[in-house]
Amino acid sequence: MSNSESKNSNTTTIKENKTNSTSKVEELQNQKGRKTVLMQGNEAVAYGALDAGCNFFAGYPITPSTEIAEILAAELPKRGGVFVQMEDELGSICAIIGASLAGAKALTATSGPGFSLMQEGIGFARSTETPCVVVDVQRVGPSTGMPTSCAQGDIQQSRWGTHGDSPAIVLYPDSVKESYELTIRAINLSEKYRTCVILLLDEVLGHMREAVRLPDISNVRVISRIKPTVPPHWYKHYEDNEKYPFPLASFGEGYRFHVTGLTHDALGFPTNKPNEAAEMMARLKKKITYNIRDLVQIESFQMDDAKIAVFAAGITARSAKAAVVMARKEGIPAGLLRPLTIWPFPDDAVRKMLRNVDIVIVPELNQGQLVREIERLVKDRSDSKLIKIQRVDSKLIPPQDILQKIKEGM
Amino acid sequence: MPAIPQKIIHEYLRHDKKFPHVWCAGCSNGIVLGSIIRAIAGMNLSRNDIVMVSGIGCSSRMPVYVDFNTLHTLHGRAIAFATGIKLHKPHLKVIVVTGDGDCAAIGGNHLIHAARRNIDLSVIMLNNNIYGMTGGQVSPTTPYEAYATTAPYGNIEPDFDVCKLAIGAGATYVARTTAFHTQETQNMVKEAIEHPGFALIEVICACPVIYGRLNKKGGAPEMMKEMRDNSIPLSAVDKLPPEKVQGKIIRGVLHKDIRPEYCAQYAELMKKAQAQGGSK
């Protein structure tokens, strides 16, 4: 996609979208103006948002996401953007949707309990096809859980948390640098596909500091919605199309369109007609399924000759990668698959990459959320074995635990 | 009431798209919509600069019928959506149309905080004392001892005075009227839109089909007469003996003051932040 979205890593990054697969590491390192600094994941999200052109943030304090709000409270007014601390998370998600309808690039950040409260609004944004981004820095649940401890319990909620069928785009970084990159990508994708994009972060990543050199702003590729040029009486806010982005009007620009969370027709007016309902639902689904190559990013590490694959996302993939390195040192043909986009789930890519693998290990910080998808993909294969590693006591899975399973698998 | 040519009404309604409307015969919502349109028609505002936002309920169906920028949101959240719109584009006139359940029950938190911020929104709360859309459940403004489908033995909760609540929370323009008083409603809507701060108008409305039936209020004409006979203007309150004021709907501008508006405050904050230096 952009320079900023490329992967700074000494591993091979295979992205489904071949045009984006070139590494921009050298370019990033040669850039002038921005120094290498020690930065938290939450800080990286805030600076990513600013670099992507975010000019509206509404939020409510919640650990472990609050630093994002604090930084944007200081930075947005300097750049002519709006920061508002709302009365709750219900108000936060609604305010960013309202601002986006008026033309803003809008973002909010929260954690488990607040993410639950935002679900109705997330569904509204998906139904009304309004661009916005929700950052969920996951913490231990259920309920209030352990606010300063790590868990990956919102993986399925980020897909299915709101009621009704709706498309979901959810990105999941594993490093501070990538938190910056995927925040930009989340905002770009929300503008392009006009939907609510979710960025999942792990508590440890939100608070962990790593040395990061942000790219020069001129090297960040930013996508913004295109304005319609048709006369107002021709404009359809929900025209069926196959090409994204397509023109999107904002309030106050002369188009005077209607937006409702009710099932709506092409003009946005509520409808009870089955054919119009079917059209709307088909459009929501198609924008994901027809653009899967653009949406999906997956990192493949040492997978070429791997017989054992570890499938992990977020912070757990860091442990998994260390385990793979240790296994390789012992001559074990292990590899790592790491989805940067977890929803839509990269079915075809993962199926293809697991074709020659005998054992798949899925470590995760929950009671089995990511593994459901792998089970679905390998259920017809009698020649492969699935090993689960699940931890929900607020601690990370150490590389040794994964290495041990790799060895047991052999 | 000054005559407004039919064509002005047509200019502001999406008459070729979304009619007939969903409201029952005898409902006050259409009358209030008429007052809102007449107020706006008399104000020399561009339709492009008006945003009408609503929540969920009978009155919240209003935006679909008017030719403005219109947004029909989630139950209780209209003011939060409106806050986002207004903050991003402060030059827009943002009107929130809401009901008693939408505004004072599920949306109560947004109401009080928007009032506290004194953000320039014009909130028009159509109070029909009941949840009409879902068939007649008790609302925070259902009078004590009145009947509703979820208060079949009479309501044991005291009802909310939403105007007092808004004044207490910091709203800078608060008025009450009834759907019977169309000219008064029209004047108040105009004042609310012109007022530089958070404005709330409570319009007492009749729901003859549900509230009226459950509480034996007669039909729509009887309920209109009750609005006329059971309400007194604020200016008359001091001149009347207390027993004649007891139990009456007090109409009029109940509170008006000027204090810094939120978007203006935010603009000042931006200047201050920018004066203090660039980004990190």
XYZ file of C-alpha atoms in Angstrom:
690
model
C 0.000 0.000 0.000
C 2.240 2.784 1.209
C 5.780 3.134 2.366
C 4.579 3.426 5.888
C 2.654 0.201 5.571
C 5.610 -1.818 4.454
C 7.201 -4.137 6.916
C 10.413 -3.217 8.662
C 11.678 -6.693 9.248
C 14.478 -8.945 8.223
C 11.964 -11.608 7.318
C 10.135 -12.151 4.104
C 6.818 -10.411 4.074
C 4.390 -11.981 1.680
C 1.382 -9.877 1.069
C -1.464 -11.040 -1.064
C -1.430 -7.814 -2.941
C 1.708 -8.325 -4.972
C 2.082 -4.666 -5.863
C 2.677 -3.873 -2.221
C 5.203 -6.533 -1.474
C 8.419 -4.558 -1.926
C 10.273 -3.788 1.245
C 10.725 -0.101 1.965
C 13.098 -0.609 4.859
C 16.012 1.139 3.211
C 13.930 4.091 2.174
C 12.655 4.523 5.696
C 16.130 4.426 7.149
C 17.412 7.001 4.724
C 14.755 9.530 5.499
C 15.751 12.734 7.111
C 13.872 14.861 9.581
C 12.533 12.278 11.952
C 14.819 10.742 14.518
C 14.762 7.278 15.948
C 12.865 7.542 19.214
C 11.683 5.267 21.970
C 7.941 5.079 21.545
C 4.940 3.261 23.024
C 2.413 1.407 20.889
C -0.263 3.868 21.970
C 1.939 6.803 20.992
C 2.572 5.175 17.618
C -1.187 4.910 17.081
C -1.661 8.586 17.895
C 1.111 9.681 15.507
C -0.129 7.294 12.848
C -3.575 8.846 13.131
C -2.142 12.346 12.750
C 0.014 11.351 9.785
C -3.005 9.768 8.079
C -4.866 13.052 8.358
C -7.131 12.240 11.280
C -8.715 15.546 12.283
C -11.356 14.427 14.763
C -11.087 12.373 17.923
C -13.878 11.761 20.419
C -13.127 9.420 23.279
C -13.519 8.455 26.885
C -10.687 7.560 29.251
C -10.032 3.848 29.673
C -6.947 1.867 30.546
C -4.887 0.778 28.631
C -5.767 3.054 25.708
C -5.782 6.469 27.399
C -2.399 7.673 26.101
C -3.883 7.830 22.610
C -6.497 10.333 23.814
C -3.949 12.293 25.830
C -1.586 12.741 22.899
C -4.366 13.695 20.513
C -5.753 16.182 23.072
C -2.413 17.957 22.845
C -1.722 17.510 19.130
C -5.041 17.882 17.316
C -5.753 21.516 18.279
C -2.281 22.500 17.026
C -3.200 21.122 13.628
C -6.697 22.540 13.450
C -8.342 19.251 14.413
C -10.927 18.535 17.063
C -10.419 16.607 20.276
C -13.432 16.117 22.497
C -13.732 14.001 25.606
C -17.267 12.696 25.543
C -19.440 11.636 28.468
C -19.092 7.926 27.653
C -18.105 5.505 24.903
C -21.632 5.533 23.473
C -21.225 9.242 22.866
C -17.665 8.820 21.577
C -18.504 6.431 18.745
C -21.582 8.482 17.792
C -19.629 11.746 17.774
C -16.972 10.342 15.445
C -19.656 9.020 13.080
C -21.374 12.424 13.115
C -18.072 14.178 12.442
C -17.268 11.760 9.621
C -20.650 12.433 8.017
C -19.674 16.098 8.094
C -16.414 15.187 6.320
C -13.903 14.529 9.110
C -11.367 11.723 9.290
C -12.460 10.491 12.666
C -11.048 8.046 15.180
C -11.702 6.834 18.699
C -9.709 4.606 21.027
C -10.925 2.374 23.809
C -10.533 -0.976 25.547
C -12.761 -3.991 26.349
C -15.618 -2.448 28.368
C -15.722 0.632 26.164
C -15.459 -1.507 23.041
C -18.561 -3.397 24.185
C -20.435 -0.104 24.613
C -19.405 1.010 21.123
C -20.766 -2.051 19.350
C -24.131 -0.505 18.457
C -22.386 2.500 16.940
C -19.955 0.287 15.034
C -22.957 -1.439 13.461
C -24.431 1.961 12.581
C -21.202 2.995 10.839
C -21.077 -0.273 8.911
C -24.746 -0.069 7.910
C -24.577 3.583 6.898
C -21.140 3.049 5.285
C -19.575 5.906 7.211
C -15.762 5.923 7.410
C -14.298 5.827 10.925
C -11.703 3.958 12.959
C -12.004 2.340 16.384
C -8.793 1.359 18.183
C -9.350 -1.365 20.783
C -6.356 -1.862 23.073
C -7.388 -5.239 24.451
C -7.152 -6.027 28.147
C -8.094 -9.037 30.244
C -11.824 -9.723 30.380
C -14.601 -10.655 30.733
C -16.165 -7.539 32.204
C -13.758 -5.137 33.896
C -11.189 -7.944 34.024
C -7.599 -6.855 34.597
C -7.224 -3.373 33.145
C -3.436 -3.323 32.902
C -2.904 -6.886 31.759
C -2.783 -8.506 28.378
C -5.341 -10.713 26.637
C -6.517 -11.367 23.099
C -10.151 -11.799 24.021
C -11.743 -9.395 21.539
C -10.768 -11.201 18.330
C -14.242 -12.592 17.705
C -15.983 -9.555 19.205
C -14.268 -7.318 16.689
C -15.911 -9.418 13.974
C -19.280 -10.296 15.485
C -19.755 -7.845 18.363
C -22.464 -5.759 16.757
C -25.873 -7.269 16.062
C -26.915 -8.286 12.565
C -24.774 -9.278 9.610
C -22.189 -6.727 8.654
C -18.789 -6.606 7.033
C -15.713 -6.139 9.204
C -12.194 -4.982 8.544
C -9.910 -5.579 11.519
C -6.144 -5.038 11.568
C -3.739 -6.409 14.176
C -0.123 -5.191 14.568
C 2.656 -6.966 16.455
C 5.104 -4.108 17.034
C 5.193 -0.429 17.856
C 6.321 0.408 14.323
C 3.544 -1.645 12.854
C 0.999 0.006 15.196
C 1.895 3.256 13.458
C 1.674 1.690 10.011
C -1.591 -0.133 10.572
C -3.238 2.935 12.093
C -2.544 4.731 8.823
C -3.769 1.731 6.905
C -6.930 1.523 9.054
C -7.771 5.151 8.301
C -6.971 4.681 4.612
C -9.142 1.578 4.352
C -12.011 3.257 6.212
C -11.930 6.154 3.763
C -11.596 3.889 0.755
C -14.231 1.302 1.663
C -16.348 3.713 3.736
C -16.807 1.556 6.782
C -15.751 1.343 10.411
C -12.288 -0.228 10.526
C -11.078 -1.684 13.812
C -7.476 -1.742 14.951
C -6.815 -4.348 17.635
C -3.852 -3.794 19.895
C -2.584 -5.873 22.785
C -2.205 -4.183 26.180
C 1.495 -5.064 26.211
C 1.969 -3.496 22.803
C 0.040 -0.369 23.779
C 2.363 0.229 26.703
C 5.603 -1.331 25.433
C 8.349 0.978 24.220
C 10.450 0.176 21.165
C 12.927 2.175 19.142
C 11.048 3.493 16.148
C 11.879 5.831 13.336
C 8.742 7.169 11.768
C 8.854 7.823 8.038
C 8.987 11.333 6.765
C 5.461 12.599 6.395
C 5.953 13.112 2.660
C 6.470 9.366 2.290
C 3.200 8.413 3.939
C 0.529 7.555 1.431
C -2.787 8.873 2.569
C -6.139 7.918 1.063
C -9.051 10.330 1.407
C -12.622 10.016 0.210
C -13.395 11.571 -3.158
C -16.013 14.288 -3.475
C -18.934 13.847 -5.853
C -19.105 16.093 -8.892
C -22.604 15.220 -10.090
C -25.472 17.695 -9.606
C -27.175 17.154 -6.221
C -30.353 15.677 -7.682
C -28.307 12.927 -9.364
C -26.366 12.008 -6.253
C -27.007 8.631 -4.662
C -25.322 8.141 -1.302
C -25.469 4.359 -1.650
C -25.006 3.658 -5.309
C -24.147 0.045 -6.027
C -20.639 -0.066 -7.408
C -17.682 -2.348 -7.652
C -14.941 0.206 -7.548
C -13.655 1.799 -4.362
C -13.299 4.542 -3.393
C -16.314 6.116 -5.051
C -17.617 9.644 -4.490
C -18.967 10.344 -1.032
C -20.670 13.613 -0.104
C -20.524 15.167 3.336
C -23.107 17.240 5.197
C -23.071 20.883 4.301
C -21.864 20.474 0.713
C -25.158 20.920 -1.066
C -26.147 17.283 -1.461
C -28.706 17.078 1.366
C -28.791 13.292 1.576
C -30.467 11.184 4.238
C -28.665 8.749 6.527
C -30.435 6.165 8.666
C -29.544 3.004 10.531
C -32.735 1.515 9.148
C -32.313 -0.690 6.098
C -32.137 1.830 3.278
C -32.372 2.233 -0.482
C -29.781 3.765 -2.817
C -30.791 7.292 -1.776
C -30.507 6.424 1.893
C -34.220 6.421 2.636
C -35.636 3.654 4.825
C -37.155 0.743 2.968
C -39.123 -2.403 3.721
C -38.819 -3.775 0.193
C -37.085 -7.170 0.147
C -35.243 -6.441 -3.110
C -33.800 -3.184 -1.763
C -32.842 -4.848 1.518
C -31.118 -7.607 -0.437
C -29.224 -5.030 -2.528
C -27.944 -3.235 0.549
C -26.813 -6.423 2.262
C -25.142 -7.662 -0.911
C -23.234 -4.411 -1.271
C -21.956 -4.561 2.315
C -20.712 -8.104 1.760
C -19.323 -7.561 -1.729
C -17.127 -4.658 -0.739
C -15.190 -7.089 1.433
C -15.264 -10.225 -0.696
C -14.476 -8.458 -4.001
C -11.545 -6.606 -2.475
C -9.994 -9.335 -0.383
C -6.624 -9.011 -2.106
C -6.431 -5.358 -1.180
C -7.591 -5.962 2.379
C -5.566 -8.974 3.407
C -1.982 -8.752 4.617
C -0.209 -11.745 6.047
C 3.385 -12.206 7.133
C 5.024 -15.495 6.308
C 8.269 -16.302 8.139
C 10.373 -19.380 7.313
C 7.374 -21.023 5.709
C 8.950 -22.168 2.421
C 9.985 -25.587 3.658
C 8.110 -25.616 6.962
C 6.402 -28.771 8.142
C 5.270 -27.167 11.369
C 3.499 -23.827 11.198
C 2.702 -21.539 14.088
C -0.302 -19.328 13.369
C -0.374 -16.327 15.684
C -1.394 -12.670 15.738
C -0.385 -9.591 17.676
C 1.978 -9.861 20.602
C 1.729 -13.677 20.648
C 3.309 -13.745 17.206
C 6.418 -12.158 18.715
C 6.829 -15.173 21.012
C 5.977 -17.471 18.143
C 8.638 -15.949 15.927
C 11.262 -16.382 18.658
C 10.156 -20.017 19.043
C 10.481 -20.586 15.298
C 14.000 -19.129 15.326
C 14.961 -21.447 18.210
C 13.425 -24.451 16.455
C 15.283 -23.683 13.239
C 18.550 -23.564 15.194
C 17.791 -27.113 16.280
C 17.084 -28.094 12.701
C 13.307 -28.316 13.065
C 11.459 -27.094 9.930
C 9.140 -24.630 11.671
C 7.591 -21.445 10.302
C 5.261 -18.637 11.298
C 2.136 -17.277 9.683
C 0.958 -13.972 11.070
C -2.159 -12.194 9.808
C -1.927 -8.397 9.868
C -5.541 -8.356 8.719
C -7.529 -10.758 10.892
C -10.925 -9.866 9.429
C -11.785 -10.628 6.714
C -9.991 -13.806 7.663
C -7.367 -14.614 5.017
C -8.895 -18.020 4.171
C -7.345 -18.611 0.764
C -3.879 -17.373 1.680
C -3.731 -19.403 4.871
C -5.100 -22.536 3.213
C -2.476 -22.230 0.508
C 0.363 -21.630 2.932
C -0.652 -24.549 5.116
C -0.849 -26.934 2.141
C 2.473 -28.666 2.819
C 2.360 -28.358 6.573
C 1.794 -31.386 8.824
C 1.246 -29.602 12.107
C -0.351 -26.246 12.878
C 0.134 -24.696 16.292
C -2.177 -21.852 17.323
C -1.064 -20.007 20.455
C -3.359 -17.238 21.706
C -4.265 -15.312 24.834
C -7.876 -16.491 25.043
C -9.837 -19.711 25.266
C -9.817 -20.425 21.542
C -10.860 -17.595 19.226
C -8.315 -17.508 16.405
C -8.076 -21.294 16.352
C -11.738 -21.557 15.332
C -10.801 -20.144 11.949
C -7.892 -22.540 11.488
C -10.084 -25.470 12.545
C -12.543 -24.403 9.875
C -9.809 -24.347 7.231
C -8.138 -27.672 8.076
C -11.185 -29.705 9.083
C -11.217 -31.644 5.825
C -7.550 -32.559 6.053
C -6.745 -35.885 7.673
C -3.019 -35.335 7.143
C -2.631 -32.409 9.476
C -2.643 -32.039 13.215
C -3.797 -28.972 15.131
C -2.210 -28.036 18.457
C -3.724 -25.328 20.642
C -1.904 -23.219 23.207
C -4.228 -21.010 25.205
C -3.433 -18.794 28.119
C -5.863 -16.550 29.997
C -4.047 -15.767 33.257
C -2.891 -12.321 32.053
C 0.638 -13.525 31.229
C 2.109 -13.837 27.753
C 2.947 -17.195 26.227
C 6.753 -17.479 26.389
C 8.654 -18.733 23.308
C 9.784 -21.815 25.264
C 6.167 -23.005 25.637
C 5.643 -22.755 21.902
C 9.016 -24.402 21.201
C 8.030 -27.263 23.476
C 4.825 -27.841 21.490
C 6.803 -27.676 18.255
C 9.083 -30.419 19.592
C 6.152 -32.472 20.901
C 4.594 -32.211 17.487
C 7.658 -33.693 15.849
C -50.380 32.735 12.070
C -49.013 34.497 8.963
C -49.947 32.615 5.848
C -47.073 30.610 4.422
C -47.638 29.712 0.804
C -48.066 26.014 0.150
C -45.056 26.138 -2.115
C -42.732 27.001 0.777
C -43.920 23.903 2.624
C -43.300 21.930 -0.563
C -39.845 23.394 -0.925
C -38.817 22.075 2.476
C -40.468 18.656 2.327
C -39.286 15.654 0.345
C -42.826 15.472 -0.963
C -41.898 13.486 -4.040
C -39.973 10.858 -2.093
C -41.101 9.978 1.381
C -44.816 10.494 1.745
C -47.261 9.416 3.147
C -45.654 9.733 6.569
C -45.719 7.123 9.329
C -47.557 9.185 11.954
C -51.054 8.215 13.160
C -54.119 10.348 12.530
C -54.318 12.986 15.246
C -50.609 12.867 16.084
C -49.012 16.203 16.922
C -45.726 15.497 15.205
C -46.818 16.869 11.824
C -48.061 20.086 13.449
C -44.687 20.613 15.117
C -42.923 19.851 11.833
C -45.062 22.573 10.244
C -43.956 25.054 12.905
C -40.299 24.119 12.414
C -40.519 24.566 8.653
C -42.301 27.912 8.929
C -39.658 29.094 11.386
C -36.822 28.110 9.051
C -38.584 29.491 5.966
C -38.725 32.859 7.687
C -35.030 32.878 8.528
C -33.248 33.198 5.213
C -31.120 30.103 5.851
C -29.784 27.863 3.117
C -31.130 24.328 3.296
C -27.571 23.168 2.656
C -26.489 24.627 5.990
C -29.156 22.917 8.081
C -28.640 19.466 9.549
C -31.558 17.735 11.216
C -30.542 14.889 13.501
C -32.866 12.552 15.370
C -32.760 9.445 17.512
C -35.349 6.683 17.582
C -39.078 6.994 18.122
C -42.130 8.507 16.435
C -40.896 12.096 16.474
C -37.425 10.948 15.411
C -38.868 9.903 12.048
C -39.118 13.605 11.191
C -35.777 14.128 9.363
C -36.648 11.748 6.536
C -39.425 14.101 5.385
C -37.433 17.338 5.218
C -35.054 18.449 2.504
C -32.019 19.257 4.673
C -28.911 17.261 5.510
C -30.690 14.633 7.572
C -29.510 11.965 9.987
C -31.674 9.383 11.735
C -29.454 7.790 14.357
C -29.534 5.345 17.250
C -31.889 5.415 20.210
C -30.823 8.183 22.562
C -27.714 9.201 20.668
C -28.913 12.065 18.447
C -27.200 14.732 20.575
C -23.884 12.840 20.502
C -23.976 12.545 16.683
C -24.972 16.214 16.481
C -22.009 17.136 18.706
C -19.642 15.500 16.214
C -21.210 17.295 13.246
C -21.270 20.697 14.940
C -17.689 20.473 16.181
C -16.349 19.553 12.757
C -18.430 22.115 10.858
C -19.458 24.834 13.346
C -21.082 26.964 10.656
C -23.864 24.406 10.172
C -27.151 24.899 11.988
C -27.743 21.619 13.769
C -31.289 20.864 14.893
C -31.975 17.779 16.989
C -35.490 16.353 16.949
C -36.103 13.902 19.738
C -38.814 12.450 21.943
C -39.258 12.180 25.691
C -37.936 8.614 25.883
C -35.118 9.264 23.411
C -33.991 12.472 25.105
C -34.733 12.011 28.796
C -34.353 8.249 29.326
C -31.810 6.503 27.095
C -30.255 9.777 25.918
C -30.315 11.660 29.222
C -26.570 11.600 29.675
C -25.879 13.207 26.303
C -28.543 15.853 27.001
C -27.004 17.007 30.265
C -23.446 17.028 28.972
C -24.299 18.894 25.773
C -26.151 21.439 27.940
C -23.132 21.685 30.255
C -20.819 22.320 27.291
C -23.281 24.892 25.922
C -22.675 23.610 22.399
C -24.793 25.429 19.813
C -27.446 22.801 19.121
C -31.195 23.369 18.916
C -32.887 20.430 20.575
C -36.623 20.135 20.021
C -38.077 17.501 22.329
C -41.553 16.364 21.356
C -43.038 15.151 24.616
C -46.032 12.872 24.142
C -45.638 11.309 27.600
C -45.236 7.786 26.249
C -43.223 5.451 23.995
C -45.446 5.546 20.924
C -43.338 3.647 18.389
C -43.209 0.517 20.535
C -46.876 0.694 21.460
C -47.345 2.705 24.640
C -44.828 1.954 27.352
C -44.229 4.222 30.336
C -41.689 7.010 29.730
C -39.783 9.334 32.071
C -42.409 12.006 31.376
C -45.498 9.817 31.825
C -47.428 11.620 34.613
C -47.695 10.026 38.039
C -50.596 7.539 38.158
C -51.150 7.662 34.383
C -51.495 4.369 32.525
C -49.164 2.777 30.022
C -48.818 -0.770 28.721
C -45.908 -1.285 31.117
C -47.688 0.630 33.874
C -51.019 -1.225 33.792
C -51.768 -0.323 37.436
C -50.781 3.303 37.025
C -47.333 4.900 36.977
C -45.695 5.004 40.407
C -42.716 7.066 39.259
C -42.681 10.856 39.335
C -42.246 12.405 35.905
C -39.186 14.320 34.787
C -39.292 18.074 34.300
C -36.887 18.036 31.364
C -36.748 21.847 31.167
C -35.598 22.103 34.798
C -33.079 19.356 34.114
C -31.677 21.235 31.114
C -31.498 24.513 33.064
C -29.730 22.736 35.908
C -27.268 21.198 33.474
C -26.378 24.571 31.979
C -28.553 25.013 28.871
C -28.683 28.669 27.931
C -32.073 28.715 26.179
C -34.921 26.620 27.569
C -38.528 26.968 26.496
C -41.743 25.013 26.705
C -44.853 25.134 24.569
C -47.486 22.785 23.197
C -48.337 21.541 19.741
C -51.572 23.526 19.974
C -49.593 26.777 20.111
C -48.172 26.616 16.615
C -47.134 30.271 16.361
C -45.427 30.097 19.745
C -43.594 26.934 18.671
C -42.524 28.634 15.454
C -41.184 31.669 17.341
C -39.311 29.489 19.806
C -37.712 27.402 17.056
C -36.485 30.586 15.408
C -35.095 31.883 18.709
C -33.468 28.543 19.489
C -31.716 28.427 16.109
C -30.556 32.021 16.488
C -29.423 31.490 20.073
C -25.633 31.033 20.292
C -25.565 28.098 22.682
C -27.413 24.996 23.772
C -31.165 25.411 23.316
C -33.911 23.044 24.386
C -37.568 23.406 23.484
C -40.038 21.008 25.056
C -43.142 20.745 22.914
C -46.012 18.991 24.689
C -47.612 16.725 22.103
C -50.729 14.618 21.852
C -50.639 10.898 21.194
C -54.368 10.219 20.995
C -54.027 6.745 19.526
C -51.980 5.298 22.370
C -51.560 7.635 25.340
C -55.001 9.145 24.841
C -56.703 5.776 24.550
C -54.919 4.243 27.572
C -55.756 7.283 29.705
C -59.253 8.003 28.394
C -58.304 11.446 27.111
C -60.792 11.378 24.251
C -59.642 11.876 20.662
C -57.218 14.275 19.039
C -59.548 17.330 19.269
C -60.111 16.778 23.002
C -56.393 16.470 23.588
C -55.759 19.664 21.610
C -58.356 21.448 23.733
C -56.646 20.171 26.848
C -53.334 21.641 25.673
C -55.108 24.964 25.163
C -57.054 24.964 28.435
C -54.505 23.300 30.692
C -51.547 25.527 29.861
C -50.735 29.064 30.878
C -48.091 31.450 29.621
C -45.173 32.130 31.936
C -46.053 35.815 31.920
C -49.428 35.058 33.536
C -48.078 32.884 36.336
C -47.356 35.756 38.723
C -50.751 37.323 38.185
C -52.722 34.189 38.996
C -53.531 32.722 42.411
C -51.431 29.594 43.148
C -54.407 27.226 42.852
C -54.899 28.312 39.239
C -51.274 27.558 38.424
C -51.208 24.173 40.135
C -50.988 21.298 37.657
C -50.815 23.560 34.605
C -48.306 23.385 31.773
C -46.244 26.569 32.000
C -45.441 27.827 28.508
C -42.788 30.309 27.507
C -39.060 30.946 27.520
C -38.180 29.579 30.960
C -34.515 30.434 30.883
C -32.177 32.429 28.715
C -28.646 33.572 29.305
C -25.418 33.991 27.431
C -22.197 32.222 28.302
C -19.308 31.025 26.102
C -20.400 28.577 23.425
C -18.409 25.341 23.117
C -17.311 25.558 19.455
C -16.228 29.168 19.999
C -14.318 28.070 23.104
C -12.685 25.310 21.099
C -11.653 27.777 18.393
C -9.954 29.861 21.101
C -8.250 26.740 22.456
C -6.892 25.967 18.972
C -5.432 29.466 18.714
C -3.792 29.024 22.109
C -2.379 25.602 21.194
C -1.062 26.903 17.890
C 0.527 29.928 19.539
C 2.376 27.661 21.942
C 4.262 25.926 19.172
C 4.230 23.238 16.558
C 3.941 19.521 16.833
C 6.313 17.265 18.719
